[in-house]
mmCIF file of C-alpha atoms and ligand atoms in Angstrom:
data_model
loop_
_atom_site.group_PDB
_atom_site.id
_atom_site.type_symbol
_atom_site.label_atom_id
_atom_site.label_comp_id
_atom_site.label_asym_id
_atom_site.label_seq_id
_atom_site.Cartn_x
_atom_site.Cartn_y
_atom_site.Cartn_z
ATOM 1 C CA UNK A 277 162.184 94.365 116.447
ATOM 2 C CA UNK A 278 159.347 94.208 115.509
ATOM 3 C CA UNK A 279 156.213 91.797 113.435
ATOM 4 C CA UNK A 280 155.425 93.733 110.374
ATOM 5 C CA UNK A 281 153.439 93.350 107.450
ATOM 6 C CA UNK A 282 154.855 95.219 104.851
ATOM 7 C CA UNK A 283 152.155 96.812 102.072
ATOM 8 C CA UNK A 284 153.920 98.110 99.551
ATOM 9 C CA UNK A 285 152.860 98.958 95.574
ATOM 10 C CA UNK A 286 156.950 98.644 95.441
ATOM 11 C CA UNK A 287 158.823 100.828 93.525
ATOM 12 C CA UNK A 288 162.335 102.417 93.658
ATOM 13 C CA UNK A 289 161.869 103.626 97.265
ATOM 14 C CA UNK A 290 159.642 101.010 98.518
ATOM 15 C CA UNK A 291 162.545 98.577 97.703
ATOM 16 C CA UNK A 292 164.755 100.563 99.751
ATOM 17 C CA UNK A 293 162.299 100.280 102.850
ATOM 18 C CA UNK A 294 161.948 96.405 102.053
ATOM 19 C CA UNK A 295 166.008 96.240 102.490
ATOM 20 C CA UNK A 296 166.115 98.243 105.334
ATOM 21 C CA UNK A 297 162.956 96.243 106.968
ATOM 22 C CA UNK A 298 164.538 93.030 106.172
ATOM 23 C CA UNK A 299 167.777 94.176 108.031
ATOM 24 C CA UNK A 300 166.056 95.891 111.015
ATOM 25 C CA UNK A 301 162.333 94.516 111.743
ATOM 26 C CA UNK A 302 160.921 90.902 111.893
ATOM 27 C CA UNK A 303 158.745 90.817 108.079
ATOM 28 C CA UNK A 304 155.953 88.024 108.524
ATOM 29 C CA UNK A 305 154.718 88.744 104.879
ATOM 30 C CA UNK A 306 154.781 91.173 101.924
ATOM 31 C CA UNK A 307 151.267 92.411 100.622
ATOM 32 C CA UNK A 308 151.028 94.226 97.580
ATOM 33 C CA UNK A 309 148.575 96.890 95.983
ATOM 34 C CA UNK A 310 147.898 98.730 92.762
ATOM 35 C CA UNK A 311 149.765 102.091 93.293
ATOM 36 C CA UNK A 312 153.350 102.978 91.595
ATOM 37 C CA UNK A 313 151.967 99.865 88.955
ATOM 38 C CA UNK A 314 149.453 97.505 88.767
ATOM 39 C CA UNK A 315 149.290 95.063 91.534
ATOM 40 C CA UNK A 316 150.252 92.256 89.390
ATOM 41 C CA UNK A 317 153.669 93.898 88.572
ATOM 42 C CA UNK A 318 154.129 94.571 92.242
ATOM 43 C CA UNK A 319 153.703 90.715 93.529
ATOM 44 C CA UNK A 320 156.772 90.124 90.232
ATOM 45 C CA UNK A 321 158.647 93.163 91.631
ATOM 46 C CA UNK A 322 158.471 91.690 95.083
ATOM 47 C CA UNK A 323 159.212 87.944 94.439
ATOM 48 C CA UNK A 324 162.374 89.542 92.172
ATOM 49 C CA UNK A 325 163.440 92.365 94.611
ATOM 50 C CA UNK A 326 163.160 89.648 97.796
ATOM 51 C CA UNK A 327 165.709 87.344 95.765
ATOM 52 C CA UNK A 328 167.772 89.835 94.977
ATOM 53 C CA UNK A 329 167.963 90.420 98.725
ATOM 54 C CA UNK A 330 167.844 87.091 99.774
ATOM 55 C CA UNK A 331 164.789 87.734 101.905
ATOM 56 C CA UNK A 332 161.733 84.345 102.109
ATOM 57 C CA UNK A 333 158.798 85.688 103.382
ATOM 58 C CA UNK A 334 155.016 85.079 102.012
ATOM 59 C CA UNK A 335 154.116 87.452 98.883
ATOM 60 C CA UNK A 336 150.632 88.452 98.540
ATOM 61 C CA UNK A 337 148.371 90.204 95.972
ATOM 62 C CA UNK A 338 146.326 92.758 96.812
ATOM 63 C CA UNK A 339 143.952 95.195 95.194
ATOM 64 C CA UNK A 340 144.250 96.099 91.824
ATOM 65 C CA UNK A 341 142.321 99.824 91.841
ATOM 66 C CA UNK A 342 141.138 102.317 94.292
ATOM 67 C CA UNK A 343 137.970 101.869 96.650
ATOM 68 C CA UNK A 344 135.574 104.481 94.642
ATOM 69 C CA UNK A 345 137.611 106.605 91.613
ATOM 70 C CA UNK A 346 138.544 105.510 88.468
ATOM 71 C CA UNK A 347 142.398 104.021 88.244
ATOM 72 C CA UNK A 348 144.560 107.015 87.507
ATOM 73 C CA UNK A 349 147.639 106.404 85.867
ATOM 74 C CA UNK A 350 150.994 104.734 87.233
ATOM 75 C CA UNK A 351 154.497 106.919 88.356
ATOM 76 C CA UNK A 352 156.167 105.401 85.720
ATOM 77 C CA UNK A 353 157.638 108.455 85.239
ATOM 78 C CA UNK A 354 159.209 108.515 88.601
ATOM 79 C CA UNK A 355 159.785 104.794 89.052
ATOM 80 C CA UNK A 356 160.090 103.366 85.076
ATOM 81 C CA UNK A 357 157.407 101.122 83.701
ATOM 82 C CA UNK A 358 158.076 98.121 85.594
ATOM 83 C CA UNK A 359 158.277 100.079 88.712
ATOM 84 C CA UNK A 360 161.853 99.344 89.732
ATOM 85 C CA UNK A 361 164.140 101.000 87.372
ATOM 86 C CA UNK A 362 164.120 99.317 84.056
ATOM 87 C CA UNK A 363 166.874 97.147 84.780
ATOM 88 C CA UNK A 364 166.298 94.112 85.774
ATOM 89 C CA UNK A 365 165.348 90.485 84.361
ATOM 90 C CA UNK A 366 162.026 89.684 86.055
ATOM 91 C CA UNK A 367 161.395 86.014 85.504
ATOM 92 C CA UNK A 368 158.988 85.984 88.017
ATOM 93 C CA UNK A 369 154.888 85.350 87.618
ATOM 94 C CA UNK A 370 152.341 87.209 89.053
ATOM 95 C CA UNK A 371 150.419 84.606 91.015
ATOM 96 C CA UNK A 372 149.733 85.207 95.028
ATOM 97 C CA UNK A 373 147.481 84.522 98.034
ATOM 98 C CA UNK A 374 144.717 87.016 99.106
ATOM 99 C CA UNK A 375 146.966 89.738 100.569
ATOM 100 C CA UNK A 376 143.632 91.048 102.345
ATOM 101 C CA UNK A 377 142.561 87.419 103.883
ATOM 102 C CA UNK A 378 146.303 87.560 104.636
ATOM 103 C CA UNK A 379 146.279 90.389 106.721
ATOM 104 C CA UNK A 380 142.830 89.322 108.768
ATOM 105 C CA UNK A 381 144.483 85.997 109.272
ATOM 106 C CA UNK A 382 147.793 87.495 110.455
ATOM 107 C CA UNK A 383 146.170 89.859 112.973
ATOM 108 C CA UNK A 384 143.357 87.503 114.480
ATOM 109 C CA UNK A 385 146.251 85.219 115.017
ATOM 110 C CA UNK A 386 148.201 87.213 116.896
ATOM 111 C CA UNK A 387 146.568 90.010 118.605
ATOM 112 C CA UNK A 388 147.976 92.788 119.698
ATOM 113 C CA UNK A 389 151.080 92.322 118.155
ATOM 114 C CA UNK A 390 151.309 93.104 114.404
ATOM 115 C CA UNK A 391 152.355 96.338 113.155
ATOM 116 C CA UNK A 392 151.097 97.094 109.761
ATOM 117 C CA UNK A 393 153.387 99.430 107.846
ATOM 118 C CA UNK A 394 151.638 100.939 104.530
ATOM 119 C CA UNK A 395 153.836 102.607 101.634
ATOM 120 C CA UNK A 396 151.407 102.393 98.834
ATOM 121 C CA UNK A 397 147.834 103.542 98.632
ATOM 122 C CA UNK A 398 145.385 102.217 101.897
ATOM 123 C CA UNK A 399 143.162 99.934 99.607
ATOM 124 C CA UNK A 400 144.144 96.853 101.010
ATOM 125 C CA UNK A 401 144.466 97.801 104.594
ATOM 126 C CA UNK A 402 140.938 99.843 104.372
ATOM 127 C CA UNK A 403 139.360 96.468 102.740
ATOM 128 C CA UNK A 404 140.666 94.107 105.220
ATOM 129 C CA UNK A 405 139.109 96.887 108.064
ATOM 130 C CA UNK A 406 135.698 96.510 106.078
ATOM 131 C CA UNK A 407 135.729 92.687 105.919
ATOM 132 C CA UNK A 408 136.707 91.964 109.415
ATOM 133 C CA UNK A 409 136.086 95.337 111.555
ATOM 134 C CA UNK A 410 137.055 92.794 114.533
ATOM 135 C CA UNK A 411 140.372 93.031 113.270
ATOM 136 C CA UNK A 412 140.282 96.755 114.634
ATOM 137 C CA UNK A 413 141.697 96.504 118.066
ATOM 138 C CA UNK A 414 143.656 93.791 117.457
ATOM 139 C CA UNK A 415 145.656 95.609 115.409
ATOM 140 C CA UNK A 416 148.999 97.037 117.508
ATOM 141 C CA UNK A 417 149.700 100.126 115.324
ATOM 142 C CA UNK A 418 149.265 101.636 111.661
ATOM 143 C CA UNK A 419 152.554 102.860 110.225
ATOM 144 C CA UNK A 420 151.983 105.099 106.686
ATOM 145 C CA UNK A 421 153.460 107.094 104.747
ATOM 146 C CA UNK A 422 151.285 109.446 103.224
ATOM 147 C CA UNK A 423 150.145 113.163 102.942
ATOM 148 C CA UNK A 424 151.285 116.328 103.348
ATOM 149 C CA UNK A 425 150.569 118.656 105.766
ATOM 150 C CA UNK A 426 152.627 122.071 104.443
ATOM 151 C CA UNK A 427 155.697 122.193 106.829
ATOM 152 C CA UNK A 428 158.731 123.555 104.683
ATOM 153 C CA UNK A 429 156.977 123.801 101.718
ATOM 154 C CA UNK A 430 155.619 120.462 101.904
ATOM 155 C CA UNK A 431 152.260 120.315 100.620
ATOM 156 C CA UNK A 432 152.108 117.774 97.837
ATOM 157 C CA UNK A 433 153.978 115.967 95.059
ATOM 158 C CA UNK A 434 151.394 114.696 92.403
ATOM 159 C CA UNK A 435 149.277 117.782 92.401
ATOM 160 C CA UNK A 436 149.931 121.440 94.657
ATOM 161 C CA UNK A 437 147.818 119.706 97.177
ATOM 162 C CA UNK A 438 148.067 116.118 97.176
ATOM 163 C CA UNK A 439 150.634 113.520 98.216
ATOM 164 C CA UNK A 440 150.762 110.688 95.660
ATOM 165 C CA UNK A 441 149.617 107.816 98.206
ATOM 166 C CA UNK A 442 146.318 109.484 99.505
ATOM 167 C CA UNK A 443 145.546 110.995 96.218
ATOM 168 C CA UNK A 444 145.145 107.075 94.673
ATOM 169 C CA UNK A 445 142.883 106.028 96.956
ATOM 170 C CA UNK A 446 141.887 109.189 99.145
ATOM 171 C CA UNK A 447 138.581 107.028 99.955
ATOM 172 C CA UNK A 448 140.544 104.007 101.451
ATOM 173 C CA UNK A 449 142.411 106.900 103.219
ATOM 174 C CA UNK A 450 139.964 108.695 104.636
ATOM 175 C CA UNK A 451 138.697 105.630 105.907
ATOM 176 C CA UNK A 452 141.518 104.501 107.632
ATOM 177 C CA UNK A 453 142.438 107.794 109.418
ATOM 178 C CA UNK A 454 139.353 108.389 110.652
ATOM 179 C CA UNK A 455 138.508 105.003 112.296
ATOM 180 C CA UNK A 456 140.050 103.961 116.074
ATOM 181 C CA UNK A 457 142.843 102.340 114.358
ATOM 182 C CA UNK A 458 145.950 104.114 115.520
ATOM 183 C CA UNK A 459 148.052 105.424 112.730
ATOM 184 C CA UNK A 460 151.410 107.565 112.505
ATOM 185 C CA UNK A 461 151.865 108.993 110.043
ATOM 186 C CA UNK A 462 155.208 109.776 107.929
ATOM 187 C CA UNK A 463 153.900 112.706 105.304
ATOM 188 C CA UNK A 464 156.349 114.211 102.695
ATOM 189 C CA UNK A 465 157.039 117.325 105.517
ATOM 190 C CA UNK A 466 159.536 114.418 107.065
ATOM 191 C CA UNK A 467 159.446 112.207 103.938
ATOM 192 C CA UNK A 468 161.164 115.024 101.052
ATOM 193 C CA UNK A 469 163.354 115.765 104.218
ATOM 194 C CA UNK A 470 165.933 113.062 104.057
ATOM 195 C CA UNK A 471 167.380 112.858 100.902
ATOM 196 C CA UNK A 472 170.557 110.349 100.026
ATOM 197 C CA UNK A 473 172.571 110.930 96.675
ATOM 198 C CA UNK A 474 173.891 108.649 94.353
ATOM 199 C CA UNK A 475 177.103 108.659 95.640
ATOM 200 C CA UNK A 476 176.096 107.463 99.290
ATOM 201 C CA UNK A 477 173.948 104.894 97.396
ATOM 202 C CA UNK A 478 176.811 103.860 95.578
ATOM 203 C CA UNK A 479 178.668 103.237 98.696
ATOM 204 C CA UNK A 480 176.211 101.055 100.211
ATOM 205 C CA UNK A 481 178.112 98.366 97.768
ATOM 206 C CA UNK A 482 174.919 96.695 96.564
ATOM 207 C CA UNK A 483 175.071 96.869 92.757
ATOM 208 C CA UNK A 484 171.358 96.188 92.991
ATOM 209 C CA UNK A 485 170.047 99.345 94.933
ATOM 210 C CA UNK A 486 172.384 101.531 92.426
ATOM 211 C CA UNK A 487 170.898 100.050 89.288
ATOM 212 C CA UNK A 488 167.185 100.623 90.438
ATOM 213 C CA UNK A 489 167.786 103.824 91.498
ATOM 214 C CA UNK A 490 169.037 105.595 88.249
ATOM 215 C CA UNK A 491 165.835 106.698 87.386
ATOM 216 C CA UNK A 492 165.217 108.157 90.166
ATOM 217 C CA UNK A 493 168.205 110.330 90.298
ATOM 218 C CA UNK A 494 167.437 111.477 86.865
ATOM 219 C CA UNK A 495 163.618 112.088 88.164
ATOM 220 C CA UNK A 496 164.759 114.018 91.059
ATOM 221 C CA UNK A 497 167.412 116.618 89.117
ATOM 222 C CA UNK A 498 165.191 117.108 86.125
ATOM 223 C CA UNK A 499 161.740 117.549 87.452
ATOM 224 C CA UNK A 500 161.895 118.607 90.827
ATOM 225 C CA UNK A 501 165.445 120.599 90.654
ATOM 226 C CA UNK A 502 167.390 118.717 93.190
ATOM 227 C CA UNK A 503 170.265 116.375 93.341
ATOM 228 C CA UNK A 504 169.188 112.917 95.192
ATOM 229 C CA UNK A 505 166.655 110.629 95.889
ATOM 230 C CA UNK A 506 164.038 111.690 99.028
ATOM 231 C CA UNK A 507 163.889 108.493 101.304
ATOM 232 C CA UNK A 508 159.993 108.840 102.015
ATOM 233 C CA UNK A 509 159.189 105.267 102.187
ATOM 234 C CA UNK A 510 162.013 104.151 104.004
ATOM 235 C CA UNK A 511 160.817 106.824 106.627
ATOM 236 C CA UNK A 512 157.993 104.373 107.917
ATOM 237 C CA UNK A 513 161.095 102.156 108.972
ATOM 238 C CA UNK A 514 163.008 104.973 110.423
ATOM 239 C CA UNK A 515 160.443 105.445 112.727
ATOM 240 C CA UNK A 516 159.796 102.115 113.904
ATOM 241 C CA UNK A 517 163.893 102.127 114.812
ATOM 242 C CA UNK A 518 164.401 105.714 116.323
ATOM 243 C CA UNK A 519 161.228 107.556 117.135
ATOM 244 C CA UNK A 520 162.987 109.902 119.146
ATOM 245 C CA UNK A 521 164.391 111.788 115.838
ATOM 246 C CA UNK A 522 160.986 113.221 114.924
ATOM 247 C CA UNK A 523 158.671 115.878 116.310
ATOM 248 C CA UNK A 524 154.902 114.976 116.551
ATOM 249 C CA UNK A 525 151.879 116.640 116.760
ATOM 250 C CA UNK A 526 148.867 114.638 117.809
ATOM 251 C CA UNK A 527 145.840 115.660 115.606
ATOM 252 C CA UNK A 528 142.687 114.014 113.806
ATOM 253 C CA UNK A 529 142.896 113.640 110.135
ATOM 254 C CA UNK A 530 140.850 113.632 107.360
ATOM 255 C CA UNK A 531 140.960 113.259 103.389
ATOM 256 C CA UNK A 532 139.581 115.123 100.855
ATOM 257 C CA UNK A 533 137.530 112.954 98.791
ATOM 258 C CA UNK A 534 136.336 115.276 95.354
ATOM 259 C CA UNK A 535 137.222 118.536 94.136
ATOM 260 C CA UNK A 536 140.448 120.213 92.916
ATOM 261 C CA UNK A 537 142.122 119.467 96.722
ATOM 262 C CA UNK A 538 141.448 115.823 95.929
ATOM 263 C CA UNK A 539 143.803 113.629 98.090
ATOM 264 C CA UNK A 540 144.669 116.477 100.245
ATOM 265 C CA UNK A 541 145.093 115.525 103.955
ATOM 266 C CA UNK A 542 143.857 117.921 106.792
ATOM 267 C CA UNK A 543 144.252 117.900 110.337
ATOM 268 C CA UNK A 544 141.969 120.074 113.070
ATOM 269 C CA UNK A 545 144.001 123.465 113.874
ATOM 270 C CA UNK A 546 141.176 125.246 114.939
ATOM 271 C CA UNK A 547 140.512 124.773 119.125
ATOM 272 C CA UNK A 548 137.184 126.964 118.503
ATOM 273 C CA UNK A 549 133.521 124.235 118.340
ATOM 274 C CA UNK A 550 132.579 124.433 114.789
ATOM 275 C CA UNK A 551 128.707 123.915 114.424
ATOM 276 C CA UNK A 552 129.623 121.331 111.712
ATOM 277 C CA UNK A 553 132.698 119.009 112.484
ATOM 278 C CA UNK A 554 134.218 116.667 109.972
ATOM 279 C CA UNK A 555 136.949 115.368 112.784
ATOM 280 C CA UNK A 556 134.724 114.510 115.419
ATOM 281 C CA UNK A 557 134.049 111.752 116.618
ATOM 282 C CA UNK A 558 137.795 110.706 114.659
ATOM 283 C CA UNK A 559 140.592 109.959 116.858
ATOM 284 C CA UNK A 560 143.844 111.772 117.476
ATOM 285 C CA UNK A 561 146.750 110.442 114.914
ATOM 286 C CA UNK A 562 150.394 110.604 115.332
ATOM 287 C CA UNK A 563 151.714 113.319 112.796
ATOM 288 C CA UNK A 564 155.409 113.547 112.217
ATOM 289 C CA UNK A 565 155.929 117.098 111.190
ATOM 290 C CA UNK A 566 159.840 117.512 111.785
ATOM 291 C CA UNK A 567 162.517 114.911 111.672
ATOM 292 C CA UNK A 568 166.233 115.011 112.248
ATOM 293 C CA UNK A 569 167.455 114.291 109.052
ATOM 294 C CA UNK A 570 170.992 114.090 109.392
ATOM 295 C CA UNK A 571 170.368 111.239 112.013
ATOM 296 C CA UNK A 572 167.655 109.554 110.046
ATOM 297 C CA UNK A 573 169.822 109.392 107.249
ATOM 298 C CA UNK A 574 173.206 108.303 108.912
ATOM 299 C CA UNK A 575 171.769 105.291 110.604
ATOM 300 C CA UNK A 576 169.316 104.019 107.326
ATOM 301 C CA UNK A 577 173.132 104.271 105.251
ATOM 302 C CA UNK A 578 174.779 102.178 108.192
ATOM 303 C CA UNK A 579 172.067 99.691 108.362
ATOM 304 C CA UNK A 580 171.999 99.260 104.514
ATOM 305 C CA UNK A 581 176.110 99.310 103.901
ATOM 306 C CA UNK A 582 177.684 95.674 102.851
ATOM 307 C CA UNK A 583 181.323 95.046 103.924
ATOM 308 C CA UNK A 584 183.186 93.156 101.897
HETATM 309 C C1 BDR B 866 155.128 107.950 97.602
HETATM 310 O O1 BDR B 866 154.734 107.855 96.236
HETATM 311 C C2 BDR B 866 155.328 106.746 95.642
HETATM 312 O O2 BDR B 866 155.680 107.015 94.322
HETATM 313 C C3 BDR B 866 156.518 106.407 96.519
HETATM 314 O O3 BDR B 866 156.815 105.027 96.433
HETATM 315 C C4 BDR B 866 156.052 106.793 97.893
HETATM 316 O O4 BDR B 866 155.341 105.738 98.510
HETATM 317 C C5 BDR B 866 155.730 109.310 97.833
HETATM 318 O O5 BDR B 866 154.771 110.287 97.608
HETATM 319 CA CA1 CA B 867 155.438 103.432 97.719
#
């Protein structure tokens, strides 16, 4: 098990992560960011969704836009427009700590042994990096998901090129994958791999995860032409529990920062020395490119199934 901070800009699959975290890692706060909706209505989605779960753990606000661009729109399309299905009472405010002084306080305190674990866009964690760059090696291990890389297919969900995470803040991203923190990373070429339907969701016997996830379901089969809900955030958790289920490639990574690849996330497959070279100097990353789904999927279900 083990010490997590959880950043999450939680939606529909961000709340299934936050169940299976609660069950499987040791969560020493929740920070939240702009992403899925605006930070405000992710600190009310946590406070509601950590009831509903009967998980206590500090609930912080975070940033509310992206380091450089403009705010682009939310997934309410994907997630509903408060982020968690449309189907739920939140009576819940929106008021929080500094998620960022939060996470520079956590780390200093206890070096060498927090794992941050990012399933929104990298504002908060790039910010607290650029406030207190001592944090750096203190830091244990970066845990994302985000990106695409290409493998099956998989080479973006919110345009052809971008994966919806990176292409929010592709600055804050860029920044983070290219410093020495080290980062897996969980892209949707694992992420759209492991996919659950509504009847295994139904049989996890928590009326609250079916409710939330309607939306979803109905996302999935109308727009992108499949039946079931693609786990990616939960993925982040996966790993932390069985690493041995997914191939990795070790590679530096960039961002794209402008242009019609905006948000798209490359990693070095050239061995040849390029006269001008955007990775060097960048460390190698962990990339998960292939995952054992079946596995993946079997032991997030068990974890996550109530009986009565
Ligand atoms: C990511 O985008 C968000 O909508 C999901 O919560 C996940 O973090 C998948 O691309
Ligand atoms: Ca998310």
């Amino acid at each position: 098990m083990r010490k997590i901070i959880l950043d999450t800009d939680i939606g529909v699959d961000d709340a299934f992560a936050l169940a299976y975290a609660a069950k499987t890692q040791n969560i020493l706060g929740i920070t939240t960011v702009f992403g899925n909706v605006p930070v405000a209505q992710a600190v009310k989605n946590a406070k509601l969704f950590c009831r509903e779960i009967g998980l206590d753990v500090p609930i912080l606000r975070g940033c509310s836009r992206p380091l450089a661009l403009p705010l682009h729109a939310n997934a309410t399309d994907v997630h509903g427009s408060d982020g968690l299905g449309d189907v739920l009472d939140n009576p819940f405010d929106d008021r929080a700590g500094n998620a960022v002084d939060f996470i520079i306080e956590t780390v200093r305190a206890q070096p060498g042994e927090i794992t941050l674990v990012a399933i929104g866009p990298l504002t908060n964690l790039a910010c607290a990096m650029n406030q207190a760059p001592d944090i750096i090696p203190l830091v244990k291990e970066v845990i994302i998901m985000g990106g695409a890389f290409g493998t099956h297919g998989h080479a973006g969900n919110v345009t052809p090129h971008s994966e919806f995470n990176i292409w929010k803040d592709p600055h804050a991203a860029d920044q983070l994958l290219s410093s020495a923190l080290p980062v897996v990373i969980l892209p949707l070429d694992v992420t759209h791999e492991v996919q659950i339907s509504g009847e295994d969701i139904r049989e996890l016997n928590q009326p609250v995860l079916t409710a939330i996830s309607q939306g979803y379901l109905r996302y999935s089969l109308e727009k992108e032409g499949f039946e079931g809900m693609a786990l990616h955030d939960t993925l982040t958790i996966s790993w932390l529990n069985h690493p041995q289920w997914f191939t990795t490639v070790q590679s530096p990574v960039r961002v794209v920062t402008e242009g019609i690849t905006l948000g798209q996330t490359l990693r070095k497959l050239t061995p040849l020395a390029s006269r001008y070279d955007p990775f060097a100097h960048c460390r190698a990353q962990t990339l998960c490119l292939a995952v054992q789904a079946t596995q993946v999927k079997q032991a997030f279900l068990h974890s996550l199934r109530l009986v009565n």
